[in-house]
mmCIF file of C-alpha atoms and ligand atoms in Angstrom:
data_model
loop_
_atom_site.group_PDB
_atom_site.id
_atom_site.type_symbol
_atom_site.label_atom_id
_atom_site.label_comp_id
_atom_site.label_asym_id
_atom_site.label_seq_id
_atom_site.Cartn_x
_atom_site.Cartn_y
_atom_site.Cartn_z
ATOM 1 C CA MET A 1 -21.057 11.720 1.188
ATOM 2 C CA ARG A 2 -18.566 14.384 0.133
ATOM 3 C CA ILE A 3 -15.140 13.019 0.996
ATOM 4 C CA GLY A 4 -11.707 14.645 0.787
ATOM 5 C CA ILE A 5 -8.748 12.263 0.365
ATOM 6 C CA THR A 6 -5.078 13.077 0.857
ATOM 7 C CA CYS A 7 -2.263 10.621 0.205
ATOM 8 C CA TYR A 8 1.220 10.364 -1.243
ATOM 9 C CA PRO A 9 0.253 10.270 -4.905
ATOM 10 C CA THR A 10 3.448 8.625 -6.167
ATOM 11 C CA TYR A 11 4.263 4.915 -6.192
ATOM 12 C CA GLY A 12 3.623 3.158 -2.899
ATOM 13 C CA GLY A 13 0.988 1.017 -1.273
ATOM 14 C CA SER A 14 -0.662 3.777 0.757
ATOM 15 C CA GLY A 15 -1.182 5.958 -2.326
ATOM 16 C CA ILE A 16 -2.559 3.002 -4.276
ATOM 17 C CA VAL A 17 -5.018 2.092 -1.520
ATOM 18 C CA ALA A 18 -6.127 5.737 -1.174
ATOM 19 C CA THR A 19 -6.601 6.192 -4.914
ATOM 20 C CA GLU A 20 -8.454 2.949 -5.468
ATOM 21 C CA LEU A 21 -10.607 3.630 -2.420
ATOM 22 C CA GLY A 22 -11.519 7.051 -3.865
ATOM 23 C CA LEU A 23 -12.383 5.561 -7.261
ATOM 24 C CA GLU A 24 -14.536 2.843 -5.701
ATOM 25 C CA LEU A 25 -16.312 5.376 -3.468
ATOM 26 C CA ALA A 26 -17.064 7.524 -6.504
ATOM 27 C CA ASN A 27 -18.451 4.452 -8.315
ATOM 28 C CA ARG A 28 -20.746 3.982 -5.349
ATOM 29 C CA GLY A 29 -22.141 7.513 -5.714
ATOM 30 C CA HIS A 30 -20.000 9.623 -3.360
ATOM 31 C CA ASP A 31 -18.204 12.826 -4.366
ATOM 32 C CA VAL A 32 -14.481 12.324 -3.894
ATOM 33 C CA HIS A 33 -11.992 15.204 -3.778
ATOM 34 C CA PHE A 34 -8.310 14.279 -3.978
ATOM 35 C CA ILE A 35 -6.167 16.972 -2.352
ATOM 36 C CA THR A 36 -2.555 16.124 -3.234
ATOM 37 C CA TYR A 37 0.593 17.653 -4.743
ATOM 38 C CA ALA A 38 0.327 15.564 -7.936
ATOM 39 C CA ASN A 39 -2.261 13.494 -9.725
ATOM 40 C CA PRO A 40 -2.349 10.059 -8.015
ATOM 41 C CA ILE A 41 -0.827 7.456 -10.329
ATOM 42 C CA ARG A 42 -3.809 5.175 -10.650
ATOM 43 C CA LEU A 43 -6.353 7.999 -10.851
ATOM 44 C CA ASP A 44 -8.445 8.059 -14.005
ATOM 45 C CA PRO A 45 -9.420 11.741 -14.217
ATOM 46 C CA ASP A 46 -12.467 10.887 -16.368
ATOM 47 C CA THR A 47 -14.163 9.045 -13.517
ATOM 48 C CA PRO A 48 -17.461 10.800 -12.658
ATOM 49 C CA ARG A 49 -17.652 12.378 -9.193
ATOM 50 C CA VAL A 50 -13.846 12.392 -8.813
ATOM 51 C CA TYR A 51 -12.129 15.772 -8.452
ATOM 52 C CA TYR A 52 -8.458 16.561 -8.192
ATOM 53 C CA HIS A 53 -7.199 19.642 -6.347
ATOM 54 C CA GLU A 54 -3.495 20.276 -6.572
ATOM 55 C CA VAL A 55 -1.557 21.576 -3.587
ATOM 56 C CA GLU A 56 0.950 24.134 -4.773
ATOM 57 C CA VAL A 57 3.935 24.885 -2.614
ATOM 58 C CA SER A 58 5.579 28.094 -3.720
ATOM 59 C CA SER A 59 9.275 28.454 -3.171
ATOM 60 C CA TYR A 60 10.603 31.527 -1.459
ATOM 61 C CA PRO A 61 14.292 32.297 -0.929
ATOM 62 C CA LEU A 62 13.796 32.269 2.831
ATOM 63 C CA PHE A 63 12.468 28.719 2.867
ATOM 64 C CA GLN A 64 15.209 26.136 3.007
ATOM 65 C CA TYR A 65 12.384 23.559 3.262
ATOM 66 C CA PRO A 66 9.142 24.486 1.441
ATOM 67 C CA PRO A 67 6.332 24.271 4.052
ATOM 68 C CA TYR A 68 4.211 21.619 2.319
ATOM 69 C CA ALA A 69 2.206 20.642 5.418
ATOM 70 C CA THR A 70 1.045 24.234 5.831
ATOM 71 C CA ALA A 71 0.103 24.657 2.166
ATOM 72 C CA LEU A 72 -1.768 21.346 2.342
ATOM 73 C CA ALA A 73 -3.718 22.454 5.445
ATOM 74 C CA SER A 74 -4.705 25.680 3.737
ATOM 75 C CA ARG A 75 -5.855 23.849 0.611
ATOM 76 C CA MET A 76 -7.777 21.267 2.657
ATOM 77 C CA ALA A 77 -9.662 24.011 4.511
ATOM 78 C CA GLU A 78 -10.393 25.855 1.252
ATOM 79 C CA ILE A 79 -11.754 22.734 -0.485
ATOM 80 C CA ALA A 80 -13.709 21.674 2.600
ATOM 81 C CA GLU A 81 -15.461 25.051 2.807
ATOM 82 C CA HIS A 82 -16.063 25.404 -0.904
ATOM 83 C CA HIS A 83 -17.334 21.850 -1.532
ATOM 84 C CA LYS A 84 -18.936 21.382 1.897
ATOM 85 C CA LEU A 85 -16.933 18.243 2.628
ATOM 86 C CA ASP A 86 -18.410 15.865 5.198
ATOM 87 C CA VAL A 87 -15.114 14.230 6.096
ATOM 88 C CA LEU A 88 -11.405 14.283 5.288
ATOM 89 C CA HIS A 89 -9.575 10.969 5.006
ATOM 90 C CA VAL A 90 -5.802 11.152 5.190
ATOM 91 C CA HIS A 91 -3.475 8.280 4.383
ATOM 92 C CA TYR A 92 -0.092 8.188 6.127
ATOM 93 C CA ALA A 93 0.135 10.111 9.375
ATOM 94 C CA ILE A 94 3.025 12.451 8.610
ATOM 95 C CA PRO A 95 2.343 15.177 7.665
ATOM 96 C CA HIS A 96 -1.193 14.558 6.417
ATOM 97 C CA SER A 97 -3.006 14.162 9.720
ATOM 98 C CA VAL A 98 -1.235 17.227 11.123
ATOM 99 C CA SER A 99 -2.463 19.229 8.122
ATOM 100 C CA ALA A 100 -5.971 17.789 8.552
ATOM 101 C CA PHE A 101 -5.986 18.862 12.196
ATOM 102 C CA LEU A 102 -5.015 22.392 11.169
ATOM 103 C CA ALA A 103 -7.646 22.415 8.408
ATOM 104 C CA GLN A 104 -10.228 21.356 10.966
ATOM 105 C CA GLN A 105 -9.323 24.344 13.148
ATOM 106 C CA MET A 106 -9.597 26.679 10.141
ATOM 107 C CA THR A 107 -12.911 25.405 8.822
ATOM 108 C CA THR A 108 -15.822 27.516 9.988
ATOM 109 C CA HIS A 109 -18.998 26.248 8.252
ATOM 110 C CA ARG A 110 -19.149 23.216 10.562
ATOM 111 C CA ARG A 111 -16.831 20.890 12.456
ATOM 112 C CA LEU A 112 -14.838 19.003 9.814
ATOM 113 C CA PRO A 113 -14.017 15.491 11.069
ATOM 114 C CA PHE A 114 -10.945 13.682 9.794
ATOM 115 C CA VAL A 115 -9.990 10.028 9.584
ATOM 116 C CA THR A 116 -6.342 8.930 9.631
ATOM 117 C CA THR A 117 -5.314 5.613 8.106
ATOM 118 C CA LEU A 118 -1.938 4.284 9.232
ATOM 119 C CA HIS A 119 -0.217 2.236 6.563
ATOM 120 C CA GLY A 120 3.019 1.044 8.098
ATOM 121 C CA THR A 121 6.197 2.968 7.655
ATOM 122 C CA ASP A 122 4.408 6.136 8.850
ATOM 123 C CA ILE A 123 4.463 4.463 12.269
ATOM 124 C CA THR A 124 7.266 1.939 12.127
ATOM 125 C CA ILE A 125 9.925 4.202 10.590
ATOM 126 C CA VAL A 126 8.865 7.872 10.344
ATOM 127 C CA GLY A 127 6.739 8.095 13.497
ATOM 128 C CA ALA A 128 9.337 6.191 15.474
ATOM 129 C CA ASP A 129 11.949 8.824 14.613
ATOM 130 C CA ARG A 130 12.475 11.166 17.576
ATOM 131 C CA SER A 131 11.880 14.239 15.410
ATOM 132 C CA TYR A 132 8.362 13.099 14.567
ATOM 133 C CA PHE A 133 7.292 10.967 17.531
ATOM 134 C CA LEU A 134 5.333 13.581 19.495
ATOM 135 C CA VAL A 135 3.602 15.136 16.520
ATOM 136 C CA THR A 136 2.667 11.689 15.143
ATOM 137 C CA LYS A 137 1.152 10.695 18.486
ATOM 138 C CA PHE A 138 -0.671 14.033 18.757
ATOM 139 C CA SER A 139 -2.158 13.889 15.276
ATOM 140 C CA ILE A 140 -3.304 10.281 15.725
ATOM 141 C CA GLU A 141 -4.940 11.117 19.040
ATOM 142 C CA ARG A 142 -6.696 14.151 17.581
ATOM 143 C CA SER A 143 -8.091 12.186 14.600
ATOM 144 C CA ASP A 144 -11.858 11.690 14.742
ATOM 145 C CA GLY A 145 -11.356 8.162 13.488
ATOM 146 C CA ILE A 146 -8.278 5.970 13.182
ATOM 147 C CA THR A 147 -8.010 2.977 10.895
ATOM 148 C CA THR A 148 -5.132 0.730 10.055
ATOM 149 C CA ILE A 149 -4.558 -2.193 7.758
ATOM 150 C CA SER A 150 -3.721 -5.148 9.997
ATOM 151 C CA GLU A 151 -3.990 -6.437 13.546
ATOM 152 C CA TYR A 152 -0.231 -6.111 13.832
ATOM 153 C CA MET A 153 -0.422 -2.393 13.025
ATOM 154 C CA ARG A 154 -3.187 -1.851 15.538
ATOM 155 C CA ARG A 155 -1.128 -3.511 18.289
ATOM 156 C CA ARG A 156 2.028 -1.710 17.284
ATOM 157 C CA THR A 157 0.328 1.723 17.240
ATOM 158 C CA GLU A 158 -1.311 1.139 20.613
ATOM 159 C CA GLU A 159 1.864 -0.122 22.237
ATOM 160 C CA PHE A 160 4.364 2.258 20.709
ATOM 161 C CA PHE A 161 2.380 5.497 20.952
ATOM 162 C CA GLY A 162 0.216 4.550 23.921
ATOM 163 C CA ILE A 163 -2.941 5.295 21.909
ATOM 164 C CA THR A 164 -6.072 4.429 23.843
ATOM 165 C CA LYS A 165 -8.658 5.573 21.287
ATOM 166 C CA PRO A 166 -10.202 2.696 19.311
ATOM 167 C CA ILE A 167 -8.354 1.788 16.129
ATOM 168 C CA GLU A 168 -10.394 0.028 13.460
ATOM 169 C CA VAL A 169 -8.658 -2.591 11.317
ATOM 170 C CA ILE A 170 -9.744 -2.338 7.682
ATOM 171 C CA HIS A 171 -7.551 -4.570 5.565
ATOM 172 C CA ASN A 172 -6.161 -3.685 2.158
ATOM 173 C CA PHE A 173 -8.425 -4.674 -0.716
ATOM 174 C CA VAL A 174 -8.195 -5.661 -4.375
ATOM 175 C CA ASN A 175 -10.547 -5.302 -7.302
ATOM 176 C CA CYS A 176 -11.087 -8.985 -8.163
ATOM 177 C CA SER A 177 -12.516 -8.172 -11.607
ATOM 178 C CA ILE A 178 -9.345 -6.364 -12.647
ATOM 179 C CA TYR A 179 -6.833 -8.554 -10.825
ATOM 180 C CA LYS A 180 -7.680 -12.040 -12.066
ATOM 181 C CA PRO A 181 -5.893 -15.209 -13.144
ATOM 182 C CA ASN A 182 -4.943 -15.922 -16.744
ATOM 183 C CA PRO A 183 -3.422 -19.439 -16.759
ATOM 184 C CA GLU A 184 -2.680 -19.358 -20.532
ATOM 185 C CA ALA A 185 -0.414 -16.356 -19.983
ATOM 186 C CA ARG A 186 1.815 -18.550 -17.826
ATOM 187 C CA ALA A 187 3.125 -20.730 -20.678
ATOM 188 C CA GLY A 188 6.874 -20.950 -21.273
ATOM 189 C CA GLN A 189 9.767 -20.304 -18.925
ATOM 190 C CA LYS A 190 9.089 -20.157 -15.169
ATOM 191 C CA ARG A 191 8.800 -16.559 -13.983
ATOM 192 C CA ILE A 192 9.091 -14.962 -10.541
ATOM 193 C CA ILE A 193 8.097 -11.373 -9.876
ATOM 194 C CA HIS A 194 8.997 -8.869 -7.195
ATOM 195 C CA ILE A 195 7.209 -5.500 -7.029
ATOM 196 C CA SER A 196 8.150 -2.687 -4.652
ATOM 197 C CA ASN A 197 9.781 0.696 -4.235
ATOM 198 C CA PHE A 198 13.166 -1.017 -3.656
ATOM 199 C CA ARG A 199 13.626 0.605 -0.242
ATOM 200 C CA PRO A 200 15.940 -1.215 2.218
ATOM 201 C CA VAL A 201 12.870 -2.529 4.116
ATOM 202 C CA LYS A 202 12.031 -4.598 0.996
ATOM 203 C CA ARG A 203 15.361 -6.519 1.087
ATOM 204 C CA ILE A 204 15.494 -6.813 -2.699
ATOM 205 C CA LEU A 205 18.993 -8.319 -2.605
ATOM 206 C CA ASP A 206 17.312 -11.403 -1.104
ATOM 207 C CA CYS A 207 15.341 -11.741 -4.372
ATOM 208 C CA VAL A 208 18.579 -11.842 -6.327
ATOM 209 C CA ARG A 209 20.255 -14.293 -3.916
ATOM 210 C CA ALA A 210 17.187 -16.535 -3.916
ATOM 211 C CA LEU A 211 17.038 -16.557 -7.710
ATOM 212 C CA HIS A 212 20.679 -17.668 -7.759
ATOM 213 C CA LYS A 213 19.718 -20.690 -5.642
ATOM 214 C CA VAL A 214 16.482 -21.369 -7.549
ATOM 215 C CA ARG A 215 18.374 -21.483 -10.844
ATOM 216 C CA GLN A 216 20.483 -24.393 -9.596
ATOM 217 C CA HIS A 217 17.227 -26.424 -9.879
ATOM 218 C CA VAL A 218 14.897 -24.625 -12.327
ATOM 219 C CA ASP A 219 15.384 -22.448 -15.395
ATOM 220 C CA ALA A 220 13.596 -19.404 -13.924
ATOM 221 C CA HIS A 221 13.618 -15.696 -14.712
ATOM 222 C CA LEU A 222 13.090 -12.884 -12.203
ATOM 223 C CA TYR A 223 11.160 -9.715 -13.070
ATOM 224 C CA MET A 224 11.829 -6.760 -10.783
ATOM 225 C CA ALA A 225 9.075 -4.141 -11.116
ATOM 226 C CA GLY A 226 9.563 -0.782 -9.453
ATOM 227 C CA ASP A 227 12.499 1.426 -8.678
ATOM 228 C CA GLY A 228 14.221 2.893 -5.662
ATOM 229 C CA PRO A 229 17.419 3.210 -3.655
ATOM 230 C CA ASP A 230 18.548 -0.453 -3.707
ATOM 231 C CA ARG A 231 18.258 -0.993 -7.447
ATOM 232 C CA GLY A 232 21.968 -0.324 -8.149
ATOM 233 C CA ALA A 233 23.082 -2.775 -5.442
ATOM 234 C CA ALA A 234 20.715 -5.449 -6.782
ATOM 235 C CA GLU A 235 22.032 -5.010 -10.317
ATOM 236 C CA ALA A 236 25.619 -5.218 -9.073
ATOM 237 C CA LEU A 237 24.860 -8.396 -7.081
ATOM 238 C CA ALA A 238 23.218 -9.999 -10.120
ATOM 239 C CA ILE A 239 26.408 -9.351 -12.124
ATOM 240 C CA GLU A 240 28.592 -10.682 -9.305
ATOM 241 C CA LEU A 241 26.521 -13.902 -9.097
ATOM 242 C CA GLY A 242 26.558 -14.298 -12.892
ATOM 243 C CA ILE A 243 22.758 -14.083 -13.261
ATOM 244 C CA ALA A 244 22.359 -10.579 -14.721
ATOM 245 C CA GLU A 245 20.833 -12.061 -17.896
ATOM 246 C CA GLU A 246 18.213 -13.868 -15.842
ATOM 247 C CA ILE A 247 16.813 -10.741 -14.207
ATOM 248 C CA THR A 248 14.820 -8.020 -15.934
ATOM 249 C CA PHE A 249 14.493 -4.677 -14.196
ATOM 250 C CA LEU A 250 11.221 -3.328 -15.533
ATOM 251 C CA GLY A 251 11.166 0.070 -13.816
ATOM 252 C CA LYS A 252 7.939 1.542 -12.447
ATOM 253 C CA GLN A 253 4.862 -0.136 -13.824
ATOM 254 C CA ASP A 254 1.415 1.428 -13.986
ATOM 255 C CA HIS A 255 -0.495 -1.735 -14.884
ATOM 256 C CA VAL A 256 0.714 -4.526 -12.656
ATOM 257 C CA GLU A 257 -2.635 -6.291 -13.173
ATOM 258 C CA ARG A 258 -1.439 -7.096 -16.713
ATOM 259 C CA LEU A 259 1.967 -8.248 -15.562
ATOM 260 C CA ILE A 260 1.230 -10.388 -12.518
ATOM 261 C CA PRO A 261 -0.985 -13.033 -14.213
ATOM 262 C CA ARG A 262 1.992 -13.988 -16.443
ATOM 263 C CA MET A 263 4.024 -15.023 -13.389
ATOM 264 C CA HIS A 264 4.324 -18.306 -11.470
ATOM 265 C CA ALA A 265 5.228 -16.849 -8.066
ATOM 266 C CA LEU A 266 5.688 -13.549 -6.246
ATOM 267 C CA HIS A 267 8.706 -13.095 -3.978
ATOM 268 C CA LEU A 268 8.255 -10.598 -1.134
ATOM 269 C CA PRO A 269 11.208 -10.969 1.277
ATOM 270 C CA SER A 270 10.524 -7.738 3.271
ATOM 271 C CA GLU A 271 12.017 -6.994 6.652
ATOM 272 C CA LEU A 272 8.593 -5.664 7.648
ATOM 273 C CA GLU A 273 5.297 -5.428 5.817
ATOM 274 C CA ALA A 274 2.309 -3.858 7.557
ATOM 275 C CA PHE A 275 0.043 -5.885 5.283
ATOM 276 C CA GLY A 276 1.622 -6.604 1.884
ATOM 277 C CA LEU A 277 -0.805 -5.250 -0.705
ATOM 278 C CA VAL A 278 1.246 -6.637 -3.562
ATOM 279 C CA ALA A 279 0.927 -10.168 -2.152
ATOM 280 C CA LEU A 280 -2.857 -9.719 -2.145
ATOM 281 C CA GLU A 281 -2.793 -8.478 -5.750
ATOM 282 C CA ALA A 282 -0.767 -11.564 -6.710
ATOM 283 C CA MET A 283 -3.141 -13.891 -4.861
ATOM 284 C CA ALA A 284 -6.132 -12.377 -6.675
ATOM 285 C CA CYS A 285 -4.309 -13.218 -9.918
ATOM 286 C CA GLY A 286 -3.776 -16.809 -8.761
ATOM 287 C CA VAL A 287 -0.043 -16.238 -8.281
ATOM 288 C CA PRO A 288 1.100 -17.715 -4.951
ATOM 289 C CA PRO A 289 3.335 -15.457 -2.831
ATOM 290 C CA VAL A 290 6.515 -16.512 -1.066
ATOM 291 C CA ALA A 291 6.736 -13.864 1.640
ATOM 292 C CA THR A 292 8.283 -13.309 5.053
ATOM 293 C CA ARG A 293 6.524 -14.008 8.333
ATOM 294 C CA THR A 294 6.485 -10.408 9.467
ATOM 295 C CA GLY A 295 4.123 -7.601 10.489
ATOM 296 C CA GLY A 296 0.616 -8.004 9.062
ATOM 297 C CA VAL A 297 1.465 -10.675 6.468
ATOM 298 C CA PRO A 298 -0.103 -13.440 8.607
ATOM 299 C CA ASP A 299 -3.457 -11.560 8.321
ATOM 300 C CA LEU A 300 -3.289 -12.393 4.612
ATOM 301 C CA ILE A 301 -1.384 -15.610 3.960
ATOM 302 C CA ALA A 302 -2.288 -19.001 5.404
ATOM 303 C CA ASP A 303 1.139 -20.618 5.301
ATOM 304 C CA GLY A 304 1.274 -23.658 3.036
ATOM 305 C CA VAL A 305 -2.337 -23.175 1.909
ATOM 306 C CA ASP A 306 -2.508 -20.043 -0.259
ATOM 307 C CA GLY A 307 1.136 -18.964 -0.118
ATOM 308 C CA PHE A 308 4.280 -19.478 1.910
ATOM 309 C CA MET A 309 5.850 -17.497 4.748
ATOM 310 C CA GLU A 310 9.462 -17.936 5.793
ATOM 311 C CA ASP A 311 11.712 -16.069 8.203
ATOM 312 C CA VAL A 312 13.182 -12.714 7.216
ATOM 313 C CA GLY A 313 16.620 -13.273 5.680
ATOM 314 C CA ASP A 314 16.265 -17.069 5.406
ATOM 315 C CA ILE A 315 17.115 -17.170 1.736
ATOM 316 C CA ASP A 316 17.571 -20.952 1.631
ATOM 317 C CA ALA A 317 14.036 -21.501 2.919
ATOM 318 C CA GLN A 318 12.525 -18.862 0.606
ATOM 319 C CA ALA A 319 14.367 -20.289 -2.415
ATOM 320 C CA GLY A 320 13.190 -23.769 -1.392
ATOM 321 C CA ARG A 321 9.557 -22.625 -1.469
ATOM 322 C CA LEU A 322 10.025 -20.964 -4.847
ATOM 323 C CA ILE A 323 11.551 -24.182 -6.196
ATOM 324 C CA GLU A 324 8.569 -26.195 -4.882
ATOM 325 C CA LEU A 325 6.122 -23.846 -6.592
ATOM 326 C CA LEU A 326 8.009 -23.839 -9.879
ATOM 327 C CA THR A 327 8.521 -27.601 -10.071
ATOM 328 C CA ASN A 328 5.396 -29.114 -8.519
ATOM 329 C CA GLU A 329 2.449 -28.462 -10.864
ATOM 330 C CA ALA A 330 -0.154 -29.975 -8.545
ATOM 331 C CA LEU A 331 1.014 -27.896 -5.595
ATOM 332 C CA HIS A 332 1.079 -24.768 -7.738
ATOM 333 C CA SER A 333 -2.488 -25.244 -9.054
ATOM 334 C CA ARG A 334 -3.798 -26.020 -5.584
ATOM 335 C CA MET A 335 -2.186 -22.925 -4.072
ATOM 336 C CA ALA A 336 -3.087 -20.669 -6.988
ATOM 337 C CA ALA A 337 -6.760 -21.633 -6.625
ATOM 338 C CA ALA A 338 -6.678 -21.201 -2.833
ATOM 339 C CA ALA A 339 -5.012 -17.797 -3.185
ATOM 340 C CA ARG A 340 -7.689 -16.574 -5.596
ATOM 341 C CA ARG A 341 -10.427 -17.953 -3.332
ATOM 342 C CA LYS A 342 -8.971 -16.136 -0.304
ATOM 343 C CA ALA A 343 -8.794 -12.812 -2.190
ATOM 344 C CA GLU A 344 -12.398 -13.212 -3.369
ATOM 345 C CA ALA A 345 -13.781 -14.346 -0.029
ATOM 346 C CA GLN A 346 -12.069 -11.814 2.217
ATOM 347 C CA PHE A 347 -10.388 -8.916 0.446
ATOM 348 C CA CYS A 348 -12.402 -7.890 -2.617
ATOM 349 C CA THR A 349 -13.440 -4.245 -2.936
ATOM 350 C CA ASP A 350 -17.129 -5.178 -2.530
ATOM 351 C CA LEU A 351 -16.380 -6.455 0.968
ATOM 352 C CA ILE A 352 -13.960 -3.802 2.166
ATOM 353 C CA ILE A 353 -15.294 -0.506 0.743
ATOM 354 C CA PRO A 354 -18.552 -0.692 2.759
ATOM 355 C CA LYS A 355 -16.395 -0.903 5.896
ATOM 356 C CA TYR A 356 -14.926 2.502 5.062
ATOM 357 C CA GLU A 357 -18.384 3.904 4.244
ATOM 358 C CA ASN A 358 -19.748 2.733 7.596
ATOM 359 C CA PHE A 359 -16.724 4.091 9.379
ATOM 360 C CA TYR A 360 -17.135 7.540 7.762
ATOM 361 C CA ARG A 361 -20.827 7.588 8.739
ATOM 362 C CA LYS A 362 -19.956 6.808 12.334
ATOM 363 C CA VAL A 363 -17.308 9.534 12.415
ATOM 364 C CA ILE A 364 -19.583 12.113 10.767
ATOM 365 C CA GLU A 365 -22.406 11.356 13.204
ATOM 366 C CA GLY A 366 -19.967 11.657 16.114
ATOM 367 C CA ALA A 367 -18.815 15.067 14.895
HETATM 368 O O1 LIG B 401 5.584 -0.772 1.130
HETATM 369 C C1 LIG B 401 5.947 0.379 0.917
HETATM 370 O O2 LIG B 401 7.096 0.702 0.951
HETATM 371 C C2 LIG B 401 4.925 1.409 0.611
HETATM 372 C C3 LIG B 401 4.075 1.596 1.801
HETATM 373 C C4 LIG B 401 3.384 2.927 1.781
HETATM 374 O O3 LIG B 401 3.262 3.426 2.881
HETATM 375 O O4 LIG B 401 2.993 3.460 0.774
HETATM 376 O O5 LIG B 401 3.159 0.502 1.902
HETATM 377 C C5 LIG B 401 2.548 0.294 3.133
HETATM 378 O O6 LIG B 401 1.161 0.407 2.899
HETATM 379 C C6 LIG B 401 0.589 -0.624 2.096
HETATM 380 C C7 LIG B 401 -0.874 -0.276 1.830
HETATM 381 O O7 LIG B 401 -1.607 -0.164 2.983
HETATM 382 C C8 LIG B 401 0.801 -1.974 2.769
HETATM 383 O O8 LIG B 401 0.195 -3.010 2.041
HETATM 384 C C9 LIG B 401 2.298 -2.229 2.925
HETATM 385 O O9 LIG B 401 2.495 -3.443 3.614
HETATM 386 C C10 LIG B 401 2.939 -1.092 3.699
HETATM 387 N N1 LIG B 401 4.399 -1.236 3.639
HETATM 388 C C11 LIG B 401 5.168 -1.496 4.703
HETATM 389 O O10 LIG B 401 4.726 -1.670 5.820
HETATM 390 C C12 LIG B 401 6.626 -1.610 4.446
#
C-alpha cells in the first residue's frame, strides 16, 4: 500500500506511535510518506520506502496565526496525487483530520480515504474545549476509519462526541527486540525513572514527593527524562524537600530504550493516560511500572502482577509500591518477568502492525 502519515513530529506519544508505525510498515514492504512540519524524532531517513515531505507555512504580515491546517491540507492533496496514495492516516484529531478531510475534497484522481487515530488529549483536552468541539466531532465523523488506543478512549469518544460510527481499538505497541531487559545494567544504586513531556496532566510533582517518601526507606535516585512546563516547579520542590541531589533532570532523550533497562521501576503518576505508552516500553524492558488507575492504563497493567496501579494523587500508596519494588528482590524479579511476558504476548509490533494493515485494507475497499 502507499500510505501517507501525518502526526505531531516532536516529542509525545502520538508522534512516536505514528513514526514507529510508519517505519514498521515500510519494513513490511509498504511505501510510507510522512507529511509533517518537521522530521519526526524517531525517523531514520535512511529507511527504504520511507519518504518525508515537509509542510511549509509561510508567514505573511496579515496572518496573526499562520494557517498551518490549510498548508497541511494542500500538501496532503499534492502528495496524494503525485504519489497515488491509497490512504492517509492522521494521528491526533486537531487539526490533522480536518486537513485530511479538505485534502480528500481536493484530490481528483480517486476518492482518498483517511483514517484518524485518537490518542488522548486530542479528545480529552483539546476536543473538549468549546472552540474545537464541533470541528473535532465533524472531522471524526467524516473519517473513513477511526481507531483509538484503548477501550477507555473508545467509550469516552462515543459518549462525549456522540459518535455512532464504529471505532476500532488498536493498542499502542513496542518493538520487543529493541526494548528488552538488561539485568546486568541494573547493578548499583536503586533507580526510578519518569519519562514525559512534563505537562500538568503528568503530575510530575508527585514523582518528586514520592521520591522524598521512598528515600526515608531506600537510597534511591530519580531520573526525570523529558522537558515541559512543570520542570521548573519540580526542580523548586526538589530543593524545598532537600532532595535536589537525588534527582537528575536528563532533558529530552532520543534513545529511551538504552536508558530504561538501567532502571528498577517507572513512576507514571498521571492524572489521565489514554494508554501509557511509556509504561509499555518499561514493561518490555522488564522494568515494572507504578502508575495511576486512570484512563486506558488498566488495558495494559494487571495490578500486582506486572505492575502496580494506585489512585491519582495518592502519593503514600505510590511511594509504598515503589518501596516494595526496590526492597523486595523476589517481587521485583517476578514482576519484571511478568511485565516482559505481557509486552511480548500482547503488544509487540508483530502483533499490532497487522491490525493497522487490515484496517487500512478495509477502509480502502470501502472507499
Ligand atoms: O502523553 C502525552 O502527553 C503525549 C500524548 C500525545 O498525544 O502525544 O500521548 C498520548 O498518546 C500516547 C500514544 O498513543 C498514549 O500512550 C498516551 O497515554 C497519551 N497521553 C495521554 O492521554 C495523556
